Coordinates of C-alpha atoms and ligand atoms in Angstrom, one line a residue:
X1 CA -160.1 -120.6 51.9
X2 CA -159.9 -122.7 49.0
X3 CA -162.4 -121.9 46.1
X4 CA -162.6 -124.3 42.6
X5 CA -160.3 -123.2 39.4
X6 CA -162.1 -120.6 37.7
X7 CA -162.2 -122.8 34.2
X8 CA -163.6 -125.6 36.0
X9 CA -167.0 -123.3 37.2
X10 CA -167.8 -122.1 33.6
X11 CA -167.7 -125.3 32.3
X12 CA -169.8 -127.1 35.2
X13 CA -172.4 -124.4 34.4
X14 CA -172.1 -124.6 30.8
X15 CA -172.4 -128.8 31.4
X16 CA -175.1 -128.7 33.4
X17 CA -176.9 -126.1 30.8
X18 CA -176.9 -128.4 28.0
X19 CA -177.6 -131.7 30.1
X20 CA -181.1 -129.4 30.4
X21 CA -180.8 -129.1 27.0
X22 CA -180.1 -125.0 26.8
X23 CA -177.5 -123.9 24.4
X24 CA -175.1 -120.7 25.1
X25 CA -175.9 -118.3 22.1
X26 CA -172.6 -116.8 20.0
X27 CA -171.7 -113.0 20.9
X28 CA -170.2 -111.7 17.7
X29 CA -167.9 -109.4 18.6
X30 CA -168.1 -105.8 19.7
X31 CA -170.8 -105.3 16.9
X32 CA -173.9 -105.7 19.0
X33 CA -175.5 -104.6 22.5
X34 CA -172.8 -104.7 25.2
X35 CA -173.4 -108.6 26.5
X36 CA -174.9 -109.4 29.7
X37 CA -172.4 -111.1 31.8
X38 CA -173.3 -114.3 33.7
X39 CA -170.8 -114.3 36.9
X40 CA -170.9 -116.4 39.6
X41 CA -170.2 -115.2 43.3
X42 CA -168.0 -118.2 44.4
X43 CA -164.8 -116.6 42.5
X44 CA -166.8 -113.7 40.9
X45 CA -165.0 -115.0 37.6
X46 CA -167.7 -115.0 34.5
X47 CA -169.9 -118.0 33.3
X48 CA -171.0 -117.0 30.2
X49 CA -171.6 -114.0 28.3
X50 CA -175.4 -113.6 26.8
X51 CA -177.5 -111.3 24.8
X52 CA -179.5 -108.8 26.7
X53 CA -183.1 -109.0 25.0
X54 CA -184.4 -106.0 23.4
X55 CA -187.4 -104.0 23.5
X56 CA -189.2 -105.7 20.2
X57 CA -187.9 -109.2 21.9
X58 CA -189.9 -108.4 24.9
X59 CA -192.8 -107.1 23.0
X60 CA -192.5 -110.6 21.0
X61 CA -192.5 -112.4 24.0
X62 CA -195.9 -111.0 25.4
X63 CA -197.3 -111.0 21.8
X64 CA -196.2 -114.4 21.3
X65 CA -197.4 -115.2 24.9
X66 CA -201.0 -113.3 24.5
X67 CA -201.4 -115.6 21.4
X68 CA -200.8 -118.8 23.0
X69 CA -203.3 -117.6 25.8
X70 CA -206.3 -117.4 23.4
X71 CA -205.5 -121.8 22.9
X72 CA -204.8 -122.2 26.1
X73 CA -207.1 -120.5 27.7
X74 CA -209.9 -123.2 26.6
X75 CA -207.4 -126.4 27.1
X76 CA -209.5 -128.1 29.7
X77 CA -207.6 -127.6 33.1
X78 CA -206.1 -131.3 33.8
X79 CA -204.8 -131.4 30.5
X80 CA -202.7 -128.2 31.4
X81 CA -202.4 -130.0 34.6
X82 CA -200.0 -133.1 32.5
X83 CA -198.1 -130.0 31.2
X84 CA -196.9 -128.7 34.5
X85 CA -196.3 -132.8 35.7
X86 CA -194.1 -133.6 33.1
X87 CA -192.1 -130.5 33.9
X88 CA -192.2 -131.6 37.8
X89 CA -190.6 -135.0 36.5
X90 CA -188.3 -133.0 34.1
X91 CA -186.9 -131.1 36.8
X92 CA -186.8 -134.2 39.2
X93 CA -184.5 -136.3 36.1
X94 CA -182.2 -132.8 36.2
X95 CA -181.9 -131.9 40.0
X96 CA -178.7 -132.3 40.0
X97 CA -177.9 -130.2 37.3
X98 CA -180.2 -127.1 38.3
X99 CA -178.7 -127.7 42.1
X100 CA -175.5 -127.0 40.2
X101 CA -176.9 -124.0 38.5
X102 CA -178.5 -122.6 41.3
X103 CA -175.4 -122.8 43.2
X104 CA -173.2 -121.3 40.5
X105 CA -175.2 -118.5 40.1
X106 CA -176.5 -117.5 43.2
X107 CA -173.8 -119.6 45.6
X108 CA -176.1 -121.8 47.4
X109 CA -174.6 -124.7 49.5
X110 CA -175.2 -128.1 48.0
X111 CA -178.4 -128.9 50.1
X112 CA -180.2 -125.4 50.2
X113 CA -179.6 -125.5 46.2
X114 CA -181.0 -129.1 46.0
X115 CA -183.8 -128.3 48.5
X116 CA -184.7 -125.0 46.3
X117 CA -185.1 -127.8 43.0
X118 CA -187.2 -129.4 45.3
X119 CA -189.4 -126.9 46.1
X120 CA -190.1 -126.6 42.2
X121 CA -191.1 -130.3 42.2
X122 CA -193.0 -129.8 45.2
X123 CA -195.2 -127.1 43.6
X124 CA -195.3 -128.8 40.4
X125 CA -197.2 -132.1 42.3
X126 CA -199.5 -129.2 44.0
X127 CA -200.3 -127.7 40.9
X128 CA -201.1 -130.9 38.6
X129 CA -203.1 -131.7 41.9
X130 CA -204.8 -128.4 41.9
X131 CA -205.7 -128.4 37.8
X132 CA -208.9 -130.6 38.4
X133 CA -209.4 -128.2 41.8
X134 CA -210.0 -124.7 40.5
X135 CA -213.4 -124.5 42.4
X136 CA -215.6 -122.0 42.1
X137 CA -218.9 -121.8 45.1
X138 CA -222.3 -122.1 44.8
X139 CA -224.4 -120.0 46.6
X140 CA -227.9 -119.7 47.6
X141 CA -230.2 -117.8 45.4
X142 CA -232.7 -115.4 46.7
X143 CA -235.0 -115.8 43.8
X144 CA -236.8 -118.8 43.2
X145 CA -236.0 -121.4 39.9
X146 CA -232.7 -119.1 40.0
X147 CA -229.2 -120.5 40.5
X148 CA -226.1 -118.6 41.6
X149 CA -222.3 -119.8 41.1
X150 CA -218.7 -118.2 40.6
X151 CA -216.7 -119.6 38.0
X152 CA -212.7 -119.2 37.5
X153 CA -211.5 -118.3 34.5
X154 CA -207.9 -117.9 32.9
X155 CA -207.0 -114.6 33.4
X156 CA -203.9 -113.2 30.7
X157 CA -200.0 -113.5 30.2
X158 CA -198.8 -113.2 33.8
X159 CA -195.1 -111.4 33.8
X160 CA -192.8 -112.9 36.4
X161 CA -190.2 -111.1 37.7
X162 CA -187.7 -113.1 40.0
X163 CA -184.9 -112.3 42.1
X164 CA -181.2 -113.8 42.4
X165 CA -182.1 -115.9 45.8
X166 CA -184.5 -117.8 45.1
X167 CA -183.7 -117.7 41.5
X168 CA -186.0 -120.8 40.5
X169 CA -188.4 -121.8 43.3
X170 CA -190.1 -118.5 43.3
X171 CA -190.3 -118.7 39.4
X172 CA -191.9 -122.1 39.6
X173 CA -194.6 -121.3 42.4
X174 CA -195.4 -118.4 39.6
X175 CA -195.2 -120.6 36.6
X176 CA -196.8 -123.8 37.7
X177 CA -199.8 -122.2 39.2
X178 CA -200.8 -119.9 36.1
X179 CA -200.0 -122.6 33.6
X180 CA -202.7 -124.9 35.1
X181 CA -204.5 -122.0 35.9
X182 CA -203.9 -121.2 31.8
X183 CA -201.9 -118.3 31.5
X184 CA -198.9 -118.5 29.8
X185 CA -195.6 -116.6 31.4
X186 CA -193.4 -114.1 30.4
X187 CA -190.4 -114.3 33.0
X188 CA -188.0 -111.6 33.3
X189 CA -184.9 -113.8 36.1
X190 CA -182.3 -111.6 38.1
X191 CA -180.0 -110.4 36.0
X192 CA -177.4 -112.6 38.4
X193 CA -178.9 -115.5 37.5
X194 CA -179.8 -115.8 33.7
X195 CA -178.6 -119.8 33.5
X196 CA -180.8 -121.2 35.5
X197 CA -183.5 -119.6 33.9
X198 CA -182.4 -120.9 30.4
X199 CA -182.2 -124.5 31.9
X200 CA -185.6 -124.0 33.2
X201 CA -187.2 -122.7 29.7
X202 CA -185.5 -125.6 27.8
X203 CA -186.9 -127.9 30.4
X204 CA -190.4 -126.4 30.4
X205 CA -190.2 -126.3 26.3
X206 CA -189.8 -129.8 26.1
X207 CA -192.4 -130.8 28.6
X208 CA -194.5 -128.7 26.3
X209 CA -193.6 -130.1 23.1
X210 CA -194.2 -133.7 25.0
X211 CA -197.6 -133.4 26.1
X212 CA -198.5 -131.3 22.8
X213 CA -199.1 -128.2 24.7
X214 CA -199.1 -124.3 22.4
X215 CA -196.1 -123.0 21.0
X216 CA -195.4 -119.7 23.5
X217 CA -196.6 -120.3 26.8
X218 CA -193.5 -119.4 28.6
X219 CA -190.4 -116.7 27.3
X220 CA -187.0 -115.6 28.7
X221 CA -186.3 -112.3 28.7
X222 CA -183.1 -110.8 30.2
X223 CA -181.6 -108.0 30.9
X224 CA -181.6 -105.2 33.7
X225 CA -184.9 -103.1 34.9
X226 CA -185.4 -101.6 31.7
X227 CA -187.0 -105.1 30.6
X228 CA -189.0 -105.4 33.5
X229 CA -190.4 -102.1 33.0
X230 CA -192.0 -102.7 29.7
X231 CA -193.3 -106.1 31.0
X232 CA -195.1 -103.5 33.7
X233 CA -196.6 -101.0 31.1
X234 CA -197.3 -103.6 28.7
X235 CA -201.3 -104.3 28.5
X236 CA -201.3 -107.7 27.8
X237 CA -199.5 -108.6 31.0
X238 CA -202.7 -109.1 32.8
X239 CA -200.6 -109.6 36.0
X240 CA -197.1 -109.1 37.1
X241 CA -196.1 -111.2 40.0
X242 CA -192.6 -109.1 41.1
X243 CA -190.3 -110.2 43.8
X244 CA -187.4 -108.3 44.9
X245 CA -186.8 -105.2 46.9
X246 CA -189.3 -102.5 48.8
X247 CA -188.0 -100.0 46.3
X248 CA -188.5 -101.7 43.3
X249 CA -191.8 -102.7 44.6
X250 CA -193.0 -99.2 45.0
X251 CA -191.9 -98.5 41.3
X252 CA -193.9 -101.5 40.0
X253 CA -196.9 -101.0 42.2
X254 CA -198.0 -97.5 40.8
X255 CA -197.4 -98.6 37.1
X256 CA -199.5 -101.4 36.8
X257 CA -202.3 -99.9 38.8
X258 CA -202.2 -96.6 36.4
X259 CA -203.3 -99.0 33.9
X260 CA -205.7 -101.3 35.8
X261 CA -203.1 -104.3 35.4
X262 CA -203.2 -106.8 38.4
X263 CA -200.2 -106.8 40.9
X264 CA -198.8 -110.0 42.8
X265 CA -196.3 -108.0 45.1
X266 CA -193.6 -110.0 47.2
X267 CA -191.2 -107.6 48.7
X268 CA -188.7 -106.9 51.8
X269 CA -189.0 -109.0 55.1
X270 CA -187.6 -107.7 58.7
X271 CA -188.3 -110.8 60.3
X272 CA -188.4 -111.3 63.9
X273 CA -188.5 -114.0 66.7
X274 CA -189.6 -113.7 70.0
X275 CA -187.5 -116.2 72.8
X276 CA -189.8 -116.2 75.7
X277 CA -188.6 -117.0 79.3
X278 CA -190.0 -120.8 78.7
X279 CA -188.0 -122.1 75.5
X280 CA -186.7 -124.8 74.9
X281 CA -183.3 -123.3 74.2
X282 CA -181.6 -126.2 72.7
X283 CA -184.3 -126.2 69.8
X284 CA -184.9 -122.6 69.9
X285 CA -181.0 -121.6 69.1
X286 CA -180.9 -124.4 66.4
X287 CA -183.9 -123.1 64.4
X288 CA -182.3 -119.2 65.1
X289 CA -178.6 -120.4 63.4
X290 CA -180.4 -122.1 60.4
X291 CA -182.8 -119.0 60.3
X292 CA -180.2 -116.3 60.3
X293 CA -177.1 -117.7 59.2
X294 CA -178.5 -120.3 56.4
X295 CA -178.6 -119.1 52.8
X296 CA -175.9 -116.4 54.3
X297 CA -178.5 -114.0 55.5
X298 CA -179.9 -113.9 52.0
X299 CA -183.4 -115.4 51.8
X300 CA -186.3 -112.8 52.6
X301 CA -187.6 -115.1 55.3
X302 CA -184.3 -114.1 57.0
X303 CA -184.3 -114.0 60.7
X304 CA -183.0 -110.3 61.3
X305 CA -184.3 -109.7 64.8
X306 CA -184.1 -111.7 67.7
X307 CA -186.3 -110.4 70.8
X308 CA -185.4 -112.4 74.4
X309 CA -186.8 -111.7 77.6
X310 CA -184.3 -110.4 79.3
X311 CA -183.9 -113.0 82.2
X312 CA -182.3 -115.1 78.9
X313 CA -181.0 -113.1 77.0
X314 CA -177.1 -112.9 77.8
X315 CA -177.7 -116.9 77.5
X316 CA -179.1 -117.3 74.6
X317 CA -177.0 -114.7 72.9
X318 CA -173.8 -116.9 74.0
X319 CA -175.1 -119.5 72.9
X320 CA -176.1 -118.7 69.2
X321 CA -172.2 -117.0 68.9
X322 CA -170.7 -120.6 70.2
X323 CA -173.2 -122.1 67.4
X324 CA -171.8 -119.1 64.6
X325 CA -168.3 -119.6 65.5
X326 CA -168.7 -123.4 64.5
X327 CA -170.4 -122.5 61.2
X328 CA -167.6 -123.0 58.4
X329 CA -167.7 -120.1 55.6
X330 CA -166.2 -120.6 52.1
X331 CA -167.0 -122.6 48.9
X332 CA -170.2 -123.5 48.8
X333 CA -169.5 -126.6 46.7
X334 CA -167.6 -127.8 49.4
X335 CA -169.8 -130.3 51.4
X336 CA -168.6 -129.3 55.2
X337 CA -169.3 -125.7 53.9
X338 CA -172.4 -124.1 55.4
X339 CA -172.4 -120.4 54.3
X340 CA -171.9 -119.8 51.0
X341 CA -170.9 -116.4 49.2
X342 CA -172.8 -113.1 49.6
X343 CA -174.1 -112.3 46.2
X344 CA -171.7 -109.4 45.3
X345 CA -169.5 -107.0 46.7
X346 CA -172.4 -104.0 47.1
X347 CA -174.2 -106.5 49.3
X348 CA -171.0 -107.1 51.3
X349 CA -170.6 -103.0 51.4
X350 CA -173.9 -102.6 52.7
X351 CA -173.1 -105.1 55.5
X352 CA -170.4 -103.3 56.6
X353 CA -172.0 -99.9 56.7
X354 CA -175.0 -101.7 58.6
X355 CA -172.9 -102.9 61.4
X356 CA -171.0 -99.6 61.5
X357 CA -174.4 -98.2 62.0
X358 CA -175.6 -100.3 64.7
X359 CA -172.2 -99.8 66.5
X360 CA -172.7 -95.9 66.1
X361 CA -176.6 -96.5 67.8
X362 CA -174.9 -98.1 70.9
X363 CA -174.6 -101.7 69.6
X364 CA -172.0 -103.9 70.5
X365 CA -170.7 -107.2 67.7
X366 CA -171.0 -110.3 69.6
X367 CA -169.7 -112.2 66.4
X368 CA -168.9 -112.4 63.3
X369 CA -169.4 -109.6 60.3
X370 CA -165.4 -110.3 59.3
X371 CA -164.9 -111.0 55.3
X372 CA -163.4 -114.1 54.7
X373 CA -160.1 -114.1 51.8
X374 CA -160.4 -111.2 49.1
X375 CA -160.8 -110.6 45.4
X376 CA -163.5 -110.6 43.5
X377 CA -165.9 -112.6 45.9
X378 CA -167.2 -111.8 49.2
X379 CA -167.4 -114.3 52.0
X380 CA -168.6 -113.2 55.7
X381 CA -168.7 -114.4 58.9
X382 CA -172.6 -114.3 60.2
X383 CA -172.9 -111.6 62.7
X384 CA -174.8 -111.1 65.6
X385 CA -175.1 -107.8 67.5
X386 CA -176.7 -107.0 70.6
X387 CA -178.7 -103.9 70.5
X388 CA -179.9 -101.4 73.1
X389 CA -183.6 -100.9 71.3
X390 CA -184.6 -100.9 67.9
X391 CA -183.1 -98.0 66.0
X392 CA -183.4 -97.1 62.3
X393 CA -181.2 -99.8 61.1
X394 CA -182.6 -102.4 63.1
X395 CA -185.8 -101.2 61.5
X396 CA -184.4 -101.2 57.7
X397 CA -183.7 -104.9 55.6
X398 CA -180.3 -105.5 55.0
X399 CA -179.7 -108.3 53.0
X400 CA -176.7 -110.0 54.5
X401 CA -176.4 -112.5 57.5
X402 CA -177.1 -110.1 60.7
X403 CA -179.0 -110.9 63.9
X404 CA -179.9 -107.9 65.8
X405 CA -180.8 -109.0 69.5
X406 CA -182.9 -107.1 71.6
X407 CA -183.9 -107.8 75.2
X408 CA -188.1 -107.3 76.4
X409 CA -189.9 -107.6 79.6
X410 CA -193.3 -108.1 79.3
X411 CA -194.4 -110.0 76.5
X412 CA -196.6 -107.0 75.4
X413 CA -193.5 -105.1 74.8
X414 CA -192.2 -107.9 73.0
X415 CA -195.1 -108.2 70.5
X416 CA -194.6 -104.3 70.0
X417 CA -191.3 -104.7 69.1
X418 CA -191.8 -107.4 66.8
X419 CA -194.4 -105.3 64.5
X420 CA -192.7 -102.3 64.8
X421 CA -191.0 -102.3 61.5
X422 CA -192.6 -101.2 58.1
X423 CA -192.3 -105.4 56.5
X424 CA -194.8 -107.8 57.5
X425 CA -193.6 -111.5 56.2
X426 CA -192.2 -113.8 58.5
X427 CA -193.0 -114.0 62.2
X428 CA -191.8 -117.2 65.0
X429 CA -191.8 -117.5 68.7
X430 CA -189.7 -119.9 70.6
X431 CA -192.0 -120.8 73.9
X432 CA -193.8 -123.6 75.8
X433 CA -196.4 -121.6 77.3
X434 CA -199.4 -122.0 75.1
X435 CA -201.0 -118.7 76.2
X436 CA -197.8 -117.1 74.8
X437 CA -197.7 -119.1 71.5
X438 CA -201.8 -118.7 71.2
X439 CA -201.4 -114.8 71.9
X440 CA -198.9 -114.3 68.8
X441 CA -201.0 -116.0 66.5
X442 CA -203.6 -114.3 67.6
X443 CA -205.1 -110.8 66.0
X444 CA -203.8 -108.6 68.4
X445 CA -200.4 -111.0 67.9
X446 CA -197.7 -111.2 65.1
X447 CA -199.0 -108.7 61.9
X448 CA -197.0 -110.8 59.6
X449 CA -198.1 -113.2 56.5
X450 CA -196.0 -116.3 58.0
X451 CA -196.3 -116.5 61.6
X452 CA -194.7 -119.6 63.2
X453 CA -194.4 -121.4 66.6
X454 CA -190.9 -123.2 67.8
X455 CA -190.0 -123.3 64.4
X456 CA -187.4 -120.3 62.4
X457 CA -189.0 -117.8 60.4
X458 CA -187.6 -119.6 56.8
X459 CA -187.9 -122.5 55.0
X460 CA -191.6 -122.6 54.4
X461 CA -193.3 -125.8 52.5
X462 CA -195.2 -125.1 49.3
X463 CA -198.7 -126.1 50.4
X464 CA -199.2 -122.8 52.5
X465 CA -199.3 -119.0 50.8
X466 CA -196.3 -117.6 50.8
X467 CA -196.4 -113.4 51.1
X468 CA -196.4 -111.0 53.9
X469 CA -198.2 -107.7 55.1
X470 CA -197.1 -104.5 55.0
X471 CA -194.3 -103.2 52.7
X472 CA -194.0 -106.8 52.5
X473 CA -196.9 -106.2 49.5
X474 CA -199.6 -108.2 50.6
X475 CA -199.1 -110.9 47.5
X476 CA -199.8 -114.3 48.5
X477 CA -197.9 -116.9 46.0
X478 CA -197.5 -121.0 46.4
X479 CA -200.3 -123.3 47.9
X480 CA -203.3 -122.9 49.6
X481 CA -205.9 -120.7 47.1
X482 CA -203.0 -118.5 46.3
X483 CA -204.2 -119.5 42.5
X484 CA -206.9 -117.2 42.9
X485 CA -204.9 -114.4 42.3
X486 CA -204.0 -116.2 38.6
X487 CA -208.0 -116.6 37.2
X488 CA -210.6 -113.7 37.0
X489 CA -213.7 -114.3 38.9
X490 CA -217.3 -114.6 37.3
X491 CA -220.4 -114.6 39.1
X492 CA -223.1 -116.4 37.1
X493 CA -226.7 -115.9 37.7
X494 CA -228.8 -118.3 36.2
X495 CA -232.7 -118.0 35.9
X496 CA -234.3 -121.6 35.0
X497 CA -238.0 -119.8 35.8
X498 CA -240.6 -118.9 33.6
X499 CA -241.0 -115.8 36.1
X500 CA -238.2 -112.6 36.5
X501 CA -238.0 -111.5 39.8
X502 CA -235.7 -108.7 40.3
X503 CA -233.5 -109.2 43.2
X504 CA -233.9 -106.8 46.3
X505 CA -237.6 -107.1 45.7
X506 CA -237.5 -104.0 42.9
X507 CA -240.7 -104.2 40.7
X508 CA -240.3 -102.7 37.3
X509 CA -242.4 -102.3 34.1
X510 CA -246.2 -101.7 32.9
Ligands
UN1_1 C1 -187.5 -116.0 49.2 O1 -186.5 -115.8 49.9 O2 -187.7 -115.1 48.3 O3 -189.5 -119.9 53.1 C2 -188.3 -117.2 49.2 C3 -188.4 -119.9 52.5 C4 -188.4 -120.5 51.1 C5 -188.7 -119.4 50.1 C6 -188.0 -118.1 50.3 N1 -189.3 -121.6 51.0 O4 -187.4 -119.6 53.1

């Protein structure tokens, strides 16, 4: 495996940075805080080296946010709509350079990176769409010359915290929706991936200077989990919209609730497919490869668990190791590359100990699980492994590329082993019987947030919500009325009547 010089990645990142019109600040020395260090997972060799903020600079950032919320807040809604289409054409002028970022940071092939830039654009279109959309009902009165309505208001400074694999796209579904929604952001990026976040705050500063939008709508602060916790017990964050794992969910959750904060919660997936008797194999093991092996295991809408009836099963598992053992591993800036780099070395560790687990419950490696060269960057081959039932590990997200397969019977045995994990977010089933496609969609069918038919459980467009059930969190970001959870509601009751009924038929006074 050949992987670029090491010079030539820091200065593509540092290139593409200031084509987006972010500057590197100067570390002096050894005088101040120990520097946060910007490496990328391709050659693990450092980007850039960048100033941790500190607790006033977070405090300044929600101050500075909270003021620009009581401006914006009463911008008319399609006017913050421009704001959020100028950045949509921003970031389509600079996809190439935010691909780059993306891919430097969190080691995403050439298309995934590009499709993730796209995915920003995509929500930006929604969300400009959406500005002049933000209805509230009407409803029936039950007093006469009385008229009842909901309107949505702006609701705060909305705190998003991000992760390092979807380092942008889930930061855009955030920003986009509460800036026409008129809440400005306070993001808080993966402390793997604090680039592209600057080239996404310089692009989203000058789309606000352009279109004359308030100073401090949107602030980068960096730094490790100490940052994100004073963004959680800070009481102008009037909602913090947190991706990442179960465990950091679970500290968030509690924290924001003790203080009546709002919570936007998009956690762990276990996902599953089900490959029925009926299949079409031929599409079924293609949309299984790009769902387990794509992004090297690392997207949360990661197909984990494959459940086959058994009269297929030794089939189908053949067939997806012939499609693995084709897929090429290594730089992921070479074009006939498909899987990239895990993120670090802990995430290749936990691989490891995950398949010697699942070897130790009875499962046997069909595939794959071998590191690929050595240093200071960590390159797998996918594995698959055929499991006897679903034991602990099966049951628990690892975040790496393995497919656990797992035979069923009856398709009511398949259903129960497909919700019987604690994470609810991404659900598919590979059949051509409509009873069987109907039955998982059904109530009584898949428990999860996404649930899909002949298609892989990743990959999802913008113009659906985006969350999951369960330990999942129950959050529900991108399109459809996913805004709602960005505005307060408030009901309005309206009496255009000489009289004043009381409601529920209640008399009261002399
Ligand atoms: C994530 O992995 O956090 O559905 C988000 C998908 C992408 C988003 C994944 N559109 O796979």
């Amino acid at each position: 495996m050949t992987l670029p010089g090491t010079s030539t990645l820091a200065a593509r990142a540092i290139a593409a940075l200031g084509r987006c019109g972010a500057t590197l600040p100067t570390i002096a020395g050894d005088a101040g805080p120990v520097p946060l260090t910007a490496r990328t997972p391709i050659d693990g060799s450092v980007l850039a080296f960048l100033h941790p903020s500190t607790s006033a600079d977070v405090e300044a950032a929600v101050a500075g946010a909270h003021d620009a919320f009581l401006t914006w807040r009463t911008v008319p809604a399609p006017k913050r709509g421009s704001l959020v289409r100028r950045l949509g054409e921003l970031l389509s002028e600079h996809k190439s350079d935010l691909a780059d970022l993306v891919t430097l940071e969190a080691g995403k092939i050439r298309s995934e990176a590009l499709g993730e830039v796209q995915e920003m654009i995509d929500i930006c279109e929604f969300a400009a769409g959406l500005s002049r959309q933000l209805y509230g009902r009407t409803m029936g009165s039950e007093r006469p010359g009385h008229r009842l309505s909901e309107t949505w208001h702006p609701l705060g400074v909305v705190a998003v915290i991000s992760a390092f694999n979807f380092p942008v796209a889930v930061w855009s579904w955030n920003t986009a929706l509460a800036l026409v929604c008129g809440d400005p952001v306070v993001w808080k990026p993966s402390e793997t991936t604090p680039l592209t976040a600057m080239a996404c705050d310089a692009l989203l500063r000058r789309a606000a200077t352009e279109t004359g939008a308030p100073d401090g709508l949107h602030h980068v602060v960096l730094g490790t989990a100490v940052v994100g916790e004073q963004l959680v017990d800070n009481p102008r964050v009037a909602l913090v919209s947190a991706t990442g794992s179960v465990r950091m969910g679970r500290a968030v959750a509690p924290r924001v609730a003790a203080r009546f904060g709002r919570c936007l919660l998009e956690l762990g997936g276990n996902n599953a497919a089900i490959v029925t008797a009926s299949a079409d194999l031929d599409l079924a093991v293609r949309g299984i490869v790009f769902a387990a092996a794509g992004t090297a295991g690392q997207r949360c809408t990661t197909l984990r668990r494959l459940i086959v009836h058994r009269s297929i099963v030794d089939d189908v598992t053949d067939r997806i190791a012939g499609a693995y053992r084709q897929l090429t591993v290594g730089s992921p800036f070479d074009d006939s590359v498909l899987v990239g780099p895990l993120i670090s070395g802990k995430a290749y560790h936990a691989m490891h100990a995950a398949l010697d687990t699942a070897r130790a419950d009875g499962g046997v490696l069909v595939t794959g699980g071998q590191r690929v060269g050595s240093g200071e960057s960590f390159y797998v081959t996918p594995a698959v492994v055929r499991m006897p039932e679903q034991t602990a590990i099966v049951r628990a997200e690892t975040f790496a590329p393995i497919l656990y397969v797992l035979a069923y019977d009856t398709f009511d045995e398949a259903i129960a082993l497909h919700n019987g994990v604690p994470q609810g977010l991404s659900s598919a089933i590979f059949t051509t019987d409509q009873r069987e496609a109907e039955r998982f969609l059904a109530a009584d069918g898949s428990d999860c947030g996404i649930a899909n038919v002949n298609i892989g459980t990743s990959g999802a467009e913008i113009g659906g919500a985006f969350g999951g059930e369960k330990e999942t969190g129950g959050g529900r970001e991108s399109g459809s009325d996913a805004w709602k959870s960005y505005m307060r509601r408030a009901t309005n009751t309206v009496n255009y009547s000489v009289e004043l009924p009381l409601a529920q038929g209640v008399e009261f006074g002399p």
